Amino acid sequence: MLSTKLTALIVDDEHSGRSSLKILLNKNCYYLFERIVTASSLDQAIEFVKQQHFNICFLDINLNNQSGFDLIPYLANDTKVVFVTAYSEFAIKAIKENAFDYLLKPINPAEFTTCVDRYDKEILAETAAMKKYLHIQAQGETIPIPLDELVFLQAA
């Protein structure tokens, strides 16, 4: 059973890559993720994955002479993998690994938003049977509010 708030893992050996992805996630879907964990190496990511479940993983492919593909066997089967890389030549391999999406660096904000929106809709569809939501439009975003958590509502 999925919880209301999700956990994301960002794996990139470059600090700027981790930071920019975390900023984009916080800006575009702050309501969706309870925790965003960052890892700077394959070994660190493997340790995090052994300790907790991640709903989605934003994964660089080239990690200091190691491959991000080596993390996939450690991820839970339901973890969605979004490859974030500067190399387009790995796209076929990513598809064969059932990648949720494949984003090229530098990240195009519109493509990132499309990826996150698609993920958000998939999560909402999976949880719809478990919980009913009131969807509120705020600042150009749709924010799902679980009905069983709603205490008072007033429109102006």
CSV table of C-alpha atoms in Angstrom, one decimal:
chain,number,residue,atom,x,y,z
A,1,MET,CA,0.0,0.0,0.0
A,2,LEU,CA,1.4,3.4,-1.0
A,3,SER,CA,1.7,6.2,1.6
A,4,THR,CA,0.4,9.7,0.8
A,5,LYS,CA,3.9,11.1,0.7
A,6,LEU,CA,6.7,9.5,-1.3
A,7,THR,CA,10.4,9.2,-1.2
A,8,ALA,CA,12.8,10.1,-4.1
A,9,LEU,CA,16.4,9.2,-4.6
A,10,ILE,CA,18.7,11.3,-6.7
A,11,VAL,CA,22.0,9.7,-7.7
A,12,ASP,CA,24.6,11.9,-9.5
A,13,ASP,CA,28.4,12.2,-9.0
A,14,GLU,CA,28.2,15.9,-9.7
A,15,HIS,CA,27.0,18.2,-6.9
A,16,SER,CA,25.3,20.6,-9.4
A,17,GLY,CA,23.3,17.7,-10.9
A,18,ARG,CA,22.0,16.6,-7.5
A,19,SER,CA,21.3,20.2,-6.4
A,20,SER,CA,19.4,21.2,-9.6
A,21,LEU,CA,17.3,18.0,-9.6
A,22,LYS,CA,16.4,18.6,-5.9
A,23,ILE,CA,15.5,22.2,-6.6
A,24,LEU,CA,13.3,21.1,-9.6
A,25,LEU,CA,11.5,18.5,-7.5
A,26,ASN,CA,10.9,20.9,-4.6
A,27,LYS,CA,9.6,23.5,-7.0
A,28,ASN,CA,7.4,21.3,-9.2
A,29,CYS,CA,6.1,18.7,-6.8
A,30,TYR,CA,6.8,19.7,-3.2
A,31,TYR,CA,3.5,18.2,-2.1
A,32,LEU,CA,4.3,14.8,-3.5
A,33,PHE,CA,7.6,13.9,-1.8
A,34,GLU,CA,8.1,13.6,1.9
A,35,ARG,CA,11.8,13.0,1.5
A,36,ILE,CA,14.3,13.6,-1.3
A,37,VAL,CA,17.6,11.7,-0.6
A,38,THR,CA,20.8,12.4,-2.6
A,39,ALA,CA,23.7,10.1,-3.3
A,40,SER,CA,27.0,11.1,-4.9
A,41,SER,CA,28.2,7.6,-5.7
A,42,LEU,CA,27.0,4.2,-6.7
A,43,ASP,CA,28.2,2.7,-3.4
A,44,GLN,CA,26.3,5.4,-1.3
A,45,ALA,CA,23.2,4.8,-3.4
A,46,ILE,CA,23.3,1.1,-2.8
A,47,GLU,CA,23.6,1.7,1.0
A,48,PHE,CA,20.6,4.0,0.9
A,49,VAL,CA,18.5,1.5,-1.1
A,50,LYS,CA,19.4,-1.3,1.3
A,51,GLN,CA,18.1,0.9,4.2
A,52,GLN,CA,14.8,2.2,2.8
A,53,HIS,CA,12.3,2.0,-0.1
A,54,PHE,CA,12.3,4.7,-2.8
A,55,ASN,CA,9.3,5.3,-5.0
A,56,ILE,CA,11.3,7.0,-7.7
A,57,CYS,CA,15.0,7.2,-8.5
A,58,PHE,CA,16.6,9.9,-10.7
A,59,LEU,CA,19.8,8.2,-11.9
A,60,ASP,CA,22.8,9.4,-13.7
A,61,ILE,CA,24.5,6.8,-15.9
A,62,ASN,CA,28.2,7.7,-15.6
A,63,LEU,CA,29.1,7.7,-11.9
A,64,ASN,CA,32.9,8.1,-11.5
A,65,ASN,CA,33.9,5.2,-13.8
A,66,GLN,CA,30.9,3.2,-12.6
A,67,SER,CA,27.5,2.7,-14.2
A,68,GLY,CA,24.2,3.8,-12.8
A,69,PHE,CA,22.7,0.7,-14.4
A,70,ASP,CA,24.5,-1.3,-11.7
A,71,LEU,CA,22.0,0.2,-9.1
A,72,ILE,CA,18.9,-1.3,-10.8
A,73,PRO,CA,19.2,-4.8,-9.3
A,74,TYR,CA,19.2,-3.2,-5.8
A,75,LEU,CA,16.0,-1.2,-6.4
A,76,ALA,CA,12.6,-2.5,-5.5
A,77,ASN,CA,10.5,-3.7,-8.4
A,78,ASP,CA,8.1,-0.9,-8.0
A,79,THR,CA,10.7,1.9,-7.9
A,80,LYS,CA,10.4,4.0,-11.0
A,81,VAL,CA,13.7,4.9,-12.6
A,82,VAL,CA,14.3,8.2,-14.5
A,83,PHE,CA,17.7,8.2,-16.1
A,84,VAL,CA,19.3,11.7,-16.1
A,85,THR,CA,22.4,11.8,-18.3
A,86,ALA,CA,24.3,13.8,-20.8
A,87,TYR,CA,24.5,10.8,-23.1
A,88,SER,CA,21.7,9.8,-25.5
A,89,GLU,CA,23.4,6.6,-26.6
A,90,PHE,CA,22.2,4.7,-23.5
A,91,ALA,CA,18.5,5.3,-24.3
A,92,ILE,CA,17.9,1.8,-25.8
A,93,LYS,CA,19.5,0.1,-22.8
A,94,ALA,CA,17.4,2.3,-20.5
A,95,ILE,CA,14.2,1.2,-22.3
A,96,LYS,CA,15.2,-2.4,-21.9
A,97,GLU,CA,15.7,-1.8,-18.2
A,98,ASN,CA,12.1,-0.5,-18.1
A,99,ALA,CA,13.0,3.1,-17.4
A,100,PHE,CA,10.1,5.4,-16.5
A,101,ASP,CA,11.8,8.2,-18.4
A,102,TYR,CA,15.1,9.4,-19.9
A,103,LEU,CA,16.1,13.0,-19.5
A,104,LEU,CA,19.1,14.6,-21.2
A,105,LYS,CA,21.4,17.0,-19.4
A,106,PRO,CA,21.2,19.9,-19.2
A,107,ILE,CA,17.6,19.2,-18.1
A,108,ASN,CA,14.9,20.9,-20.1
A,109,PRO,CA,12.4,22.2,-17.5
A,110,ALA,CA,9.5,21.5,-19.8
A,111,GLU,CA,10.6,17.9,-20.2
A,112,PHE,CA,11.2,17.5,-16.5
A,113,THR,CA,7.7,18.9,-15.8
A,114,THR,CA,6.2,16.4,-18.3
A,115,CYS,CA,8.0,13.5,-16.6
A,116,VAL,CA,6.9,14.6,-13.1
A,117,ASP,CA,3.3,15.2,-14.2
A,118,ARG,CA,3.1,11.8,-15.8
A,119,TYR,CA,4.6,10.2,-12.6
A,120,ASP,CA,2.1,12.2,-10.4
A,121,LYS,CA,-0.8,11.0,-12.5
A,122,GLU,CA,0.3,7.4,-12.3
A,123,ILE,CA,0.7,7.7,-8.5
A,124,LEU,CA,-2.7,9.3,-8.2
A,125,ALA,CA,-4.3,6.6,-10.4
A,126,GLU,CA,-2.7,3.9,-8.2
A,127,THR,CA,-3.9,5.5,-5.0
A,128,ALA,CA,-7.3,6.5,-6.2
A,129,ALA,CA,-8.8,3.2,-5.2
A,130,MET,CA,-7.3,3.6,-1.7
A,131,LYS,CA,-8.1,7.2,-1.1
A,132,LYS,CA,-10.3,9.9,-2.5
A,133,TYR,CA,-8.9,13.4,-3.1
A,134,LEU,CA,-10.0,16.9,-3.6
A,135,HIS,CA,-7.9,18.5,-6.3
A,136,ILE,CA,-7.1,22.2,-5.7
A,137,GLN,CA,-5.6,24.4,-8.3
A,138,ALA,CA,-3.0,26.7,-6.7
A,139,GLN,CA,-0.4,28.8,-8.6
A,140,GLY,CA,-0.7,26.8,-11.7
A,141,GLU,CA,-0.4,23.4,-10.0
A,142,THR,CA,-2.9,20.8,-9.0
A,143,ILE,CA,-2.6,19.8,-5.3
A,144,PRO,CA,-4.3,16.6,-4.2
A,145,ILE,CA,-5.8,16.8,-0.7
A,146,PRO,CA,-7.0,13.5,0.9
A,147,LEU,CA,-10.7,13.9,1.8
A,148,ASP,CA,-10.2,12.0,5.0
A,149,GLU,CA,-7.8,14.7,6.1
A,150,LEU,CA,-10.1,17.6,5.2
A,151,VAL,CA,-11.4,19.3,8.3
A,152,PHE,CA,-12.7,22.6,7.0
A,153,LEU,CA,-13.1,24.1,3.5
A,154,GLN,CA,-14.0,27.7,2.6
A,155,ALA,CA,-13.9,29.3,-0.8
A,156,ALA,CA,-13.4,33.0,-1.3
